[in-house]
Amino acid sequence: MTSDQGVVFDLGYQPHEGDRLGRRGAIFATIRDGLRRILGIRRKARKKVMPWLLFGIALLPVVAVVGISFFVDDIFSGGVDNPFAGHPNIFTITAPMFFIFSALAGPELLIPDRVEGVMSVYASRPMRVSDYLGARAAALAIAAGGFLVVPQFILYVGLASLHPDGLFSGLVDNASDIPKFLLASLFYLLTYGAPAFLVGLFAKRLGPAWGIYLAFMWLSAIFAVVITEATSGIGRYAALIALSIHPDIIMDWIFGRTTVREGITGADFGPMWSVGIILGVAVITWIIGIRKYRSLL
Amino acid sequence: MTAPTAEPLISTSQLGHAYGDVVALHHLDFVVPAGRVGLVGANGAGKSTLIKVLLGILDPTEGTARVLGIDVGEDPITVRSKVGYMPEESCLPLAQTAADFTVYAAELAGIPTKAARQRASDVLTLVGLHEERFRYIGEFSTGMKQRAMLAQAIVHDPELVFLDEPTAGLDPAGREDMLSLISRLGEFGINVLVSSHVLTDIESTCDWVVMLDGGRVLRTGPLTGITGSDAVDVELLGDNDHDGVIAALRTRGAEVEVRGGVIRVTANDDAFDIIRDALAEAGAGMRRLSQSETSLEDIFLAAGDNE
């Protein structure tokens, strides 16, 4: 027997009887949400343009050159004048892209949650302030892996493939490069990411936050050069505020090369100063973040 | 039907909170059982502050609070793993779809992704957003946002959900729908604490009430106990002799209060018998006879006067 009338079933509300992942689940969900947000995934199309454009600019040259290297033997020769001669030079392409990406991503990770009141949702979930901020930082770190580490790894494999004794020998011989470019990437992440977070902790709108970050990073570098060249003695310490220069100095140090950089090199500071300043900024940002968010979460 | 629990739903002992010099909660002492609890008070009475203290967002400046038997000050994370919260202000990311955000809200409570997707779909259907679940929240009306906020508060199957002014900003139809949804939460086994300054909302949804005024507990107890009364209301036919009936009632020892066209009768003996006899003596007819109910508003105003 059939009926020509439909039946509406009200399923009501079903209790959840499966697993609950607790804090661990909340942290991973927050990392995943952060990544989606800064890459524009499951967001409107205009949110995807900048991150993927920057990622493309960071990645494509390396992919293209490694591809060409299979046909042109000496593409990786030529020392520092060749932008593809080695891992340090790849950072000159990828780090500026990550710098701009950080300007966009740092505020994007923090401001909307606060301004749109979403912190109230986190406040009713099994999370601590450190879980939330740590998960947001982790999302930026994973994105940094895409911008900074993936191109280096492609180059590493590309260089290894050209090894006279074959790919495997090349991978083994060049394995010492891996910790070097990982460490350098970490310092680029901290240098660009921490100030972007710091701006995101206080700004209420994305546009001004991007502007403040970019202006600070660029103007501090210019200011450092001008002050250092115009003064002597204690004035040389002004060179240290040029945050954007520090990871380049550390990267040179890690890869054992010397590059003259305006202002800060002339001020004759060693790389440990740069390490200290970058770590200091990161730690201060973390402490400020925890204190500020304690009343929200 | 609510989840059976041996522990009180919420209990506080000398609970206080101050924003600097401004004391928002004064020595709150109350215990509420499982079920649907109304938190009533005027704007600024301390309702939202109390909810934030119970969630562990704000630390008590004195005293303690227990939610579902857990000390909030000692273990806020465990409390948060068992509750949901719909704040008074918006808590929705405008750049996400309702479906994505509700899934995320479930995952934040530790629900695995696959189950979170299923639950989000079910809950959005329950709150009436099934058709709109793939729209961006920024495109939602006020009523739809309120529904989405309720969805995120219950998607993870909490034992207790805090609803802070859930009908704020809704039109009459939206308000009725929201109150109906809140009433159903009890049937689903979810304990509810509803905060509102609209007393009729509490009367229609809750079975226990905590009345706050100026950060102090004015009164707390079951709604029927608070609003129930021994008095009887009688409404006479229009052309009857009101004065004669009132005099006959008073001669039988009843207390009489006239409220518009209604005579409220309170008596030590059976009020219904006294009214019958008084009407017979005065030769009057009546239109309506019912047990009197005091509204929360009456109680609130009376308590305020006593203060």
PDB file of N, CA and C in Angstrom, chain B residues 155-192:
ATOM      1  N   VAL B 155      25.262  22.430  19.752  1.00  0.00           N
ATOM      2  CA  VAL B 155      25.682  21.432  18.743  1.00  0.00           C
ATOM      3  C   VAL B 155      26.532  20.320  19.352  1.00  0.00           C
ATOM      4  N   HIS B 156      27.211  20.602  20.457  1.00  0.00           N
ATOM      5  CA  HIS B 156      28.125  19.613  21.022  1.00  0.00           C
ATOM      6  C   HIS B 156      27.488  18.820  22.156  1.00  0.00           C
ATOM      7  N   ASP B 157      26.160  18.878  22.241  1.00  0.00           N
ATOM      8  CA  ASP B 157      25.419  18.121  23.252  1.00  0.00           C
ATOM      9  C   ASP B 157      25.889  18.437  24.665  1.00  0.00           C
ATOM     10  N   PRO B 158      25.780  19.701  25.069  1.00  0.00           N
ATOM     11  CA  PRO B 158      26.213  20.061  26.423  1.00  0.00           C
ATOM     12  C   PRO B 158      25.210  19.569  27.468  1.00  0.00           C
ATOM     13  N   GLU B 159      25.690  19.439  28.693  1.00  0.00           N
ATOM     14  CA  GLU B 159      24.776  19.073  29.784  1.00  0.00           C
ATOM     15  C   GLU B 159      23.985  20.287  30.249  1.00  0.00           C
ATOM     16  N   LEU B 160      24.596  21.450  30.061  1.00  0.00           N
ATOM     17  CA  LEU B 160      23.955  22.696  30.494  1.00  0.00           C
ATOM     18  C   LEU B 160      24.267  23.771  29.467  1.00  0.00           C
ATOM     19  N   VAL B 161      23.258  24.540  29.104  1.00  0.00           N
ATOM     20  CA  VAL B 161      23.509  25.638  28.170  1.00  0.00           C
ATOM     21  C   VAL B 161      23.075  26.958  28.814  1.00  0.00           C
ATOM     22  N   PHE B 162      23.964  27.940  28.734  1.00  0.00           N
ATOM     23  CA  PHE B 162      23.665  29.284  29.235  1.00  0.00           C
ATOM     24  C   PHE B 162      23.148  30.124  28.069  1.00  0.00           C
ATOM     25  N   LEU B 163      21.974  30.674  28.213  1.00  0.00           N
ATOM     26  CA  LEU B 163      21.407  31.522  27.165  1.00  0.00           C
ATOM     27  C   LEU B 163      21.235  32.927  27.747  1.00  0.00           C
ATOM     28  N   ASP B 164      22.021  33.856  27.243  1.00  0.00           N
ATOM     29  CA  ASP B 164      21.996  35.222  27.782  1.00  0.00           C
ATOM     30  C   ASP B 164      21.148  36.101  26.869  1.00  0.00           C
ATOM     31  N   GLU B 165      19.991  36.477  27.347  1.00  0.00           N
ATOM     32  CA  GLU B 165      19.039  37.305  26.583  1.00  0.00           C
ATOM     33  C   GLU B 165      18.809  36.736  25.184  1.00  0.00           C
ATOM     34  N   PRO B 166      18.321  35.500  25.092  1.00  0.00           N
ATOM     35  CA  PRO B 166      18.214  34.856  23.772  1.00  0.00           C
ATOM     36  C   PRO B 166      17.182  35.485  22.842  1.00  0.00           C
ATOM     37  N   THR B 167      16.261  36.276  23.390  1.00  0.00           N
ATOM     38  CA  THR B 167      15.241  36.854  22.519  1.00  0.00           C
ATOM     39  C   THR B 167      15.532  38.317  22.180  1.00  0.00           C
ATOM     40  N   ALA B 168      16.706  38.799  22.576  1.00  0.00           N
ATOM     41  CA  ALA B 168      17.021  40.216  22.336  1.00  0.00           C
ATOM     42  C   ALA B 168      17.011  40.523  20.842  1.00  0.00           C
ATOM     43  N   GLY B 169      16.312  41.570  20.485  1.00  0.00           N
ATOM     44  CA  GLY B 169      16.314  42.034  19.100  1.00  0.00           C
ATOM     45  C   GLY B 169      15.395  41.282  18.161  1.00  0.00           C
ATOM     46  N   LEU B 170      14.647  40.317  18.685  1.00  0.00           N
ATOM     47  CA  LEU B 170      13.783  39.527  17.802  1.00  0.00           C
ATOM     48  C   LEU B 170      12.394  40.147  17.691  1.00  0.00           C
ATOM     49  N   ASP B 171      11.772  39.963  16.520  1.00  0.00           N
ATOM     50  CA  ASP B 171      10.394  40.420  16.377  1.00  0.00           C
ATOM     51  C   ASP B 171       9.485  39.421  17.102  1.00  0.00           C
ATOM     52  N   PRO B 172       8.198  39.741  17.283  1.00  0.00           N
ATOM     53  CA  PRO B 172       7.330  38.861  18.099  1.00  0.00           C
ATOM     54  C   PRO B 172       7.303  37.413  17.612  1.00  0.00           C
ATOM     55  N   ALA B 173       7.249  37.225  16.307  1.00  0.00           N
ATOM     56  CA  ALA B 173       7.205  35.846  15.801  1.00  0.00           C
ATOM     57  C   ALA B 173       8.525  35.128  16.077  1.00  0.00           C
ATOM     58  N   GLY B 174       9.619  35.830  15.854  1.00  0.00           N
ATOM     59  CA  GLY B 174      10.934  35.238  16.118  1.00  0.00           C
ATOM     60  C   GLY B 174      11.108  34.916  17.584  1.00  0.00           C
ATOM     61  N   ARG B 175      10.547  35.768  18.430  1.00  0.00           N
ATOM     62  CA  ARG B 175      10.645  35.553  19.862  1.00  0.00           C
ATOM     63  C   ARG B 175       9.892  34.291  20.274  1.00  0.00           C
ATOM     64  N   GLU B 176       8.700  34.132  19.727  1.00  0.00           N
ATOM     65  CA  GLU B 176       7.913  32.943  20.035  1.00  0.00           C
ATOM     66  C   GLU B 176       8.655  31.682  19.609  1.00  0.00           C
ATOM     67  N   ASP B 177       9.256  31.741  18.397  1.00  0.00           N
ATOM     68  CA  ASP B 177      10.002  30.579  17.906  1.00  0.00           C
ATOM     69  C   ASP B 177      11.165  30.252  18.824  1.00  0.00           C
ATOM     70  N   MET B 178      11.888  31.297  19.236  1.00  0.00           N
ATOM     71  CA  MET B 178      13.054  31.080  20.097  1.00  0.00           C
ATOM     72  C   MET B 178      12.625  30.490  21.441  1.00  0.00           C
ATOM     73  N   LEU B 179      11.542  31.018  22.012  1.00  0.00           N
ATOM     74  CA  LEU B 179      11.063  30.500  23.294  1.00  0.00           C
ATOM     75  C   LEU B 179      10.615  29.048  23.164  1.00  0.00           C
ATOM     76  N   SER B 180      10.017  28.744  22.024  1.00  0.00           N
ATOM     77  CA  SER B 180       9.591  27.372  21.779  1.00  0.00           C
ATOM     78  C   SER B 180      10.807  26.439  21.708  1.00  0.00           C
ATOM     79  N   LEU B 181      11.857  26.910  21.035  1.00  0.00           N
ATOM     80  CA  LEU B 181      13.081  26.107  20.947  1.00  0.00           C
ATOM     81  C   LEU B 181      13.699  25.894  22.329  1.00  0.00           C
ATOM     82  N   ILE B 182      13.693  26.953  23.126  1.00  0.00           N
ATOM     83  CA  ILE B 182      14.274  26.848  24.472  1.00  0.00           C
ATOM     84  C   ILE B 182      13.479  25.843  25.309  1.00  0.00           C
ATOM     85  N   SER B 183      12.163  25.895  25.167  1.00  0.00           N
ATOM     86  CA  SER B 183      11.324  24.953  25.916  1.00  0.00           C
ATOM     87  C   SER B 183      11.644  23.521  25.509  1.00  0.00           C
ATOM     88  N   ARG B 184      11.942  23.326  24.227  1.00  0.00           N
ATOM     89  CA  ARG B 184      12.229  21.967  23.747  1.00  0.00           C
ATOM     90  C   ARG B 184      13.566  21.438  24.254  1.00  0.00           C
ATOM     91  N   LEU B 185      14.505  22.347  24.568  1.00  0.00           N
ATOM     92  CA  LEU B 185      15.824  21.893  25.016  1.00  0.00           C
ATOM     93  C   LEU B 185      15.700  20.986  26.236  1.00  0.00           C
ATOM     94  N   GLY B 186      14.779  21.334  27.130  1.00  0.00           N
ATOM     95  CA  GLY B 186      14.556  20.508  28.308  1.00  0.00           C
ATOM     96  C   GLY B 186      14.130  19.097  27.929  1.00  0.00           C
ATOM     97  N   GLU B 187      13.305  19.004  26.872  1.00  0.00           N
ATOM     98  CA  GLU B 187      12.853  17.679  26.416  1.00  0.00           C
ATOM     99  C   GLU B 187      14.020  16.857  25.873  1.00  0.00           C
ATOM    100  N   PHE B 188      15.058  17.553  25.380  1.00  0.00           N
ATOM    101  CA  PHE B 188      16.209  16.844  24.803  1.00  0.00           C
ATOM    102  C   PHE B 188      17.253  16.465  25.856  1.00  0.00           C
ATOM    103  N   GLY B 189      16.955  16.756  27.112  1.00  0.00           N
ATOM    104  CA  GLY B 189      17.903  16.378  28.170  1.00  0.00           C
ATOM    105  C   GLY B 189      18.969  17.413  28.422  1.00  0.00           C
ATOM    106  N   ILE B 190      18.773  18.621  27.897  1.00  0.00           N
ATOM    107  CA  ILE B 190      19.760  19.685  28.124  1.00  0.00           C
ATOM    108  C   ILE B 190      19.223  20.619  29.200  1.00  0.00           C
ATOM    109  N   ASN B 191      19.988  20.780  30.261  1.00  0.00           N
ATOM    110  CA  ASN B 191      19.612  21.770  31.276  1.00  0.00           C
ATOM    111  C   ASN B 191      19.858  23.163  30.714  1.00  0.00           C
ATOM    112  N   VAL B 192      19.016  24.091  31.101  1.00  0.00           N
ATOM    113  CA  VAL B 192      19.095  25.432  30.520  1.00  0.00           C
ATOM    114  C   VAL B 192      19.104  26.475  31.629  1.00  0.00           C
TER     115      VAL B 192
END
